[in-house]
Amino acid sequence: MALKHYKMLDCTFPEVQAYLETNKTILIPYGLSEQHGAHLPLDTDVRNAEFISAALAKKLDCLIAPTLNYTFSGGMLPGTINVKPTTFCNLVGEIIESLYLQGFRNFIIIPGHGGSESLLILKESLRILKWVNPSLADALIMLMPIWDYSPTWFAMFDEKDYHAAKAETSLLLHWCPEVVRMDKMVLDEPEIADRLRQDPDSYQLRESFTDNPHEIVQTGQRDDVKIGVMGWPEQASAEIGRKIEEEFVKNGGEALLAAFAAADEARKSGKRIVHDNGAHLKIRSV
């Protein structure tokens, strides 16, 4: 039976209480205010997370937690709000702990933002959260980037198409075309635009006093990056956006249903998959 409300904020507490009697799953979407060129709004990443979560929630018939609107981008153009990754990760961890105490057990994090710093630090932070809080042993925490479950979007990385480009523009043309300003679309100077496609991190200026690899560098944004679009947004279409959504809901939804079943069985049996520790002397790789 389909839920009346998918957003937890639209529910009353008795409705959440009743939901938890049969379903322990909740989606946690996040994004941030960040430049996406002159043709997409600052809340593009927030919209990515919210629209895709709404579609996934219908497939899974599950609740969606309030969207987190702050994380780390690294960009420095006006309108971008950066929150330190440690602050963001601590907040996500505390939200999970709070929801766990209420009875939720499956936590599905939906990133609307693809910044590698946020994703890598969040994944390790959540591993440590479960490490230092053994009471979360029965918590299934999944980090589900849209692109990992959409072959169409993932293939664009090989085409050197990344931030505010074909994929994200297509998604917003599909979901909310009224906020897309294709007539305002502009790229950086050709040499800069090509450099950003070849290396998405090349918007960063990294400086140090020495060439000693143990020095922490000073990082900022290069002055020659005026727009920051990394790819070909002019190739976007609503049809591509629709295809990305369909692929994620199908592939991601199936992966999650399998994970829920495996987690339920493991909780009952007590059995777990034991992983190798990887590099045994990690300090040598620092």
JSON list of N, CA and C in Angstrom, two decimals, residues 159-186:
[
{"chain": "A", "resi": 159, "resn": "GLU", "atom": "N", "xyz": [33.35, 11.15, -21.49]},
{"chain": "A", "resi": 159, "resn": "GLU", "atom": "CA", "xyz": [33.26, 12.21, -22.49]},
{"chain": "A", "resi": 159, "resn": "GLU", "atom": "C", "xyz": [33.80, 13.53, -21.95]},
{"chain": "A", "resi": 160, "resn": "LYS", "atom": "N", "xyz": [34.31, 13.51, -20.71]},
{"chain": "A", "resi": 160, "resn": "LYS", "atom": "CA", "xyz": [34.83, 14.73, -20.06]},
{"chain": "A", "resi": 160, "resn": "LYS", "atom": "C", "xyz": [33.72, 15.74, -19.80]},
{"chain": "A", "resi": 161, "resn": "ASP", "atom": "N", "xyz": [32.56, 15.23, -19.39]},
{"chain": "A", "resi": 161, "resn": "ASP", "atom": "CA", "xyz": [31.41, 16.08, -19.11]},
{"chain": "A", "resi": 161, "resn": "ASP", "atom": "C", "xyz": [31.06, 15.93, -17.63]},
{"chain": "A", "resi": 162, "resn": "TYR", "atom": "N", "xyz": [31.17, 17.02, -16.87]},
{"chain": "A", "resi": 162, "resn": "TYR", "atom": "CA", "xyz": [31.03, 16.93, -15.42]},
{"chain": "A", "resi": 162, "resn": "TYR", "atom": "C", "xyz": [30.06, 17.97, -14.88]},
{"chain": "A", "resi": 163, "resn": "HIS", "atom": "N", "xyz": [30.60, 18.95, -14.16]},
{"chain": "A", "resi": 163, "resn": "HIS", "atom": "CA", "xyz": [29.80, 19.88, -13.37]},
{"chain": "A", "resi": 163, "resn": "HIS", "atom": "C", "xyz": [28.99, 20.86, -14.22]},
{"chain": "A", "resi": 164, "resn": "ALA", "atom": "N", "xyz": [27.68, 20.98, -13.88]},
{"chain": "A", "resi": 164, "resn": "ALA", "atom": "CA", "xyz": [26.77, 21.96, -14.50]},
{"chain": "A", "resi": 164, "resn": "ALA", "atom": "C", "xyz": [26.68, 21.79, -16.01]},
{"chain": "A", "resi": 165, "resn": "ALA", "atom": "N", "xyz": [26.92, 20.57, -16.48]},
{"chain": "A", "resi": 165, "resn": "ALA", "atom": "CA", "xyz": [26.98, 20.35, -17.92]},
{"chain": "A", "resi": 165, "resn": "ALA", "atom": "C", "xyz": [25.80, 19.51, -18.41]},
{"chain": "A", "resi": 166, "resn": "LYS", "atom": "N", "xyz": [26.07, 18.53, -19.27]},
{"chain": "A", "resi": 166, "resn": "LYS", "atom": "CA", "xyz": [24.97, 17.84, -19.95]},
{"chain": "A", "resi": 166, "resn": "LYS", "atom": "C", "xyz": [24.04, 17.11, -18.99]},
{"chain": "A", "resi": 167, "resn": "ALA", "atom": "N", "xyz": [24.60, 16.38, -18.02]},
{"chain": "A", "resi": 167, "resn": "ALA", "atom": "CA", "xyz": [23.76, 15.58, -17.13]},
{"chain": "A", "resi": 167, "resn": "ALA", "atom": "C", "xyz": [22.88, 16.45, -16.24]},
{"chain": "A", "resi": 168, "resn": "GLU", "atom": "N", "xyz": [23.51, 17.38, -15.51]},
{"chain": "A", "resi": 168, "resn": "GLU", "atom": "CA", "xyz": [22.72, 18.18, -14.57]},
{"chain": "A", "resi": 168, "resn": "GLU", "atom": "C", "xyz": [21.74, 19.10, -15.30]},
{"chain": "A", "resi": 169, "resn": "THR", "atom": "N", "xyz": [22.13, 19.64, -16.43]},
{"chain": "A", "resi": 169, "resn": "THR", "atom": "CA", "xyz": [21.21, 20.48, -17.20]},
{"chain": "A", "resi": 169, "resn": "THR", "atom": "C", "xyz": [20.04, 19.64, -17.71]},
{"chain": "A", "resi": 170, "resn": "SER", "atom": "N", "xyz": [20.33, 18.43, -18.15]},
{"chain": "A", "resi": 170, "resn": "SER", "atom": "CA", "xyz": [19.26, 17.55, -18.64]},
{"chain": "A", "resi": 170, "resn": "SER", "atom": "C", "xyz": [18.28, 17.20, -17.53]},
{"chain": "A", "resi": 171, "resn": "LEU", "atom": "N", "xyz": [18.79, 16.92, -16.34]},
{"chain": "A", "resi": 171, "resn": "LEU", "atom": "CA", "xyz": [17.91, 16.57, -15.23]},
{"chain": "A", "resi": 171, "resn": "LEU", "atom": "C", "xyz": [16.96, 17.72, -14.90]},
{"chain": "A", "resi": 172, "resn": "LEU", "atom": "N", "xyz": [17.48, 18.95, -14.87]},
{"chain": "A", "resi": 172, "resn": "LEU", "atom": "CA", "xyz": [16.60, 20.07, -14.56]},
{"chain": "A", "resi": 172, "resn": "LEU", "atom": "C", "xyz": [15.65, 20.40, -15.71]},
{"chain": "A", "resi": 173, "resn": "LEU", "atom": "N", "xyz": [16.08, 20.14, -16.95]},
{"chain": "A", "resi": 173, "resn": "LEU", "atom": "CA", "xyz": [15.15, 20.30, -18.07]},
{"chain": "A", "resi": 173, "resn": "LEU", "atom": "C", "xyz": [14.01, 19.29, -17.97]},
{"chain": "A", "resi": 174, "resn": "HIS", "atom": "N", "xyz": [14.30, 18.13, -17.41]},
{"chain": "A", "resi": 174, "resn": "HIS", "atom": "CA", "xyz": [13.28, 17.10, -17.21]},
{"chain": "A", "resi": 174, "resn": "HIS", "atom": "C", "xyz": [12.37, 17.43, -16.03]},
{"chain": "A", "resi": 175, "resn": "TRP", "atom": "N", "xyz": [12.97, 17.84, -14.91]},
{"chain": "A", "resi": 175, "resn": "TRP", "atom": "CA", "xyz": [12.20, 18.04, -13.68]},
{"chain": "A", "resi": 175, "resn": "TRP", "atom": "C", "xyz": [11.55, 19.42, -13.58]},
{"chain": "A", "resi": 176, "resn": "CYS", "atom": "N", "xyz": [12.29, 20.45, -13.91]},
{"chain": "A", "resi": 176, "resn": "CYS", "atom": "CA", "xyz": [11.80, 21.81, -13.67]},
{"chain": "A", "resi": 176, "resn": "CYS", "atom": "C", "xyz": [12.38, 22.76, -14.72]},
{"chain": "A", "resi": 177, "resn": "PRO", "atom": "N", "xyz": [11.97, 22.62, -15.97]},
{"chain": "A", "resi": 177, "resn": "PRO", "atom": "CA", "xyz": [12.55, 23.41, -17.06]},
{"chain": "A", "resi": 177, "resn": "PRO", "atom": "C", "xyz": [12.39, 24.92, -16.87]},
{"chain": "A", "resi": 178, "resn": "GLU", "atom": "N", "xyz": [11.44, 25.31, -16.03]},
{"chain": "A", "resi": 178, "resn": "GLU", "atom": "CA", "xyz": [11.21, 26.74, -15.83]},
{"chain": "A", "resi": 178, "resn": "GLU", "atom": "C", "xyz": [12.37, 27.46, -15.15]},
{"chain": "A", "resi": 179, "resn": "VAL", "atom": "N", "xyz": [13.27, 26.70, -14.49]},
{"chain": "A", "resi": 179, "resn": "VAL", "atom": "CA", "xyz": [14.40, 27.34, -13.79]},
{"chain": "A", "resi": 179, "resn": "VAL", "atom": "C", "xyz": [15.68, 27.33, -14.63]},
{"chain": "A", "resi": 180, "resn": "VAL", "atom": "N", "xyz": [15.64, 26.69, -15.80]},
{"chain": "A", "resi": 180, "resn": "VAL", "atom": "CA", "xyz": [16.83, 26.60, -16.65]},
{"chain": "A", "resi": 180, "resn": "VAL", "atom": "C", "xyz": [16.87, 27.79, -17.61]},
{"chain": "A", "resi": 181, "resn": "ARG", "atom": "N", "xyz": [18.01, 28.49, -17.64]},
{"chain": "A", "resi": 181, "resn": "ARG", "atom": "CA", "xyz": [18.15, 29.67, -18.49]},
{"chain": "A", "resi": 181, "resn": "ARG", "atom": "C", "xyz": [19.12, 29.37, -19.63]},
{"chain": "A", "resi": 182, "resn": "MET", "atom": "N", "xyz": [18.69, 28.56, -20.59]},
{"chain": "A", "resi": 182, "resn": "MET", "atom": "CA", "xyz": [19.59, 28.19, -21.68]},
{"chain": "A", "resi": 182, "resn": "MET", "atom": "C", "xyz": [20.04, 29.41, -22.48]},
{"chain": "A", "resi": 183, "resn": "ASP", "atom": "N", "xyz": [19.23, 30.46, -22.51]},
{"chain": "A", "resi": 183, "resn": "ASP", "atom": "CA", "xyz": [19.62, 31.67, -23.23]},
{"chain": "A", "resi": 183, "resn": "ASP", "atom": "C", "xyz": [20.73, 32.43, -22.52]},
{"chain": "A", "resi": 184, "resn": "LYS", "atom": "N", "xyz": [21.00, 32.07, -21.26]},
{"chain": "A", "resi": 184, "resn": "LYS", "atom": "CA", "xyz": [22.06, 32.72, -20.48]},
{"chain": "A", "resi": 184, "resn": "LYS", "atom": "C", "xyz": [23.33, 31.88, -20.44]},
{"chain": "A", "resi": 185, "resn": "MET", "atom": "N", "xyz": [23.29, 30.71, -21.05]},
{"chain": "A", "resi": 185, "resn": "MET", "atom": "CA", "xyz": [24.40, 29.77, -20.94]},
{"chain": "A", "resi": 185, "resn": "MET", "atom": "C", "xyz": [25.68, 30.36, -21.53]},
{"chain": "A", "resi": 186, "resn": "VAL", "atom": "N", "xyz": [26.76, 30.23, -20.77]},
{"chain": "A", "resi": 186, "resn": "VAL", "atom": "CA", "xyz": [28.06, 30.72, -21.21]},
{"chain": "A", "resi": 186, "resn": "VAL", "atom": "C", "xyz": [29.13, 29.85, -20.58]}
]
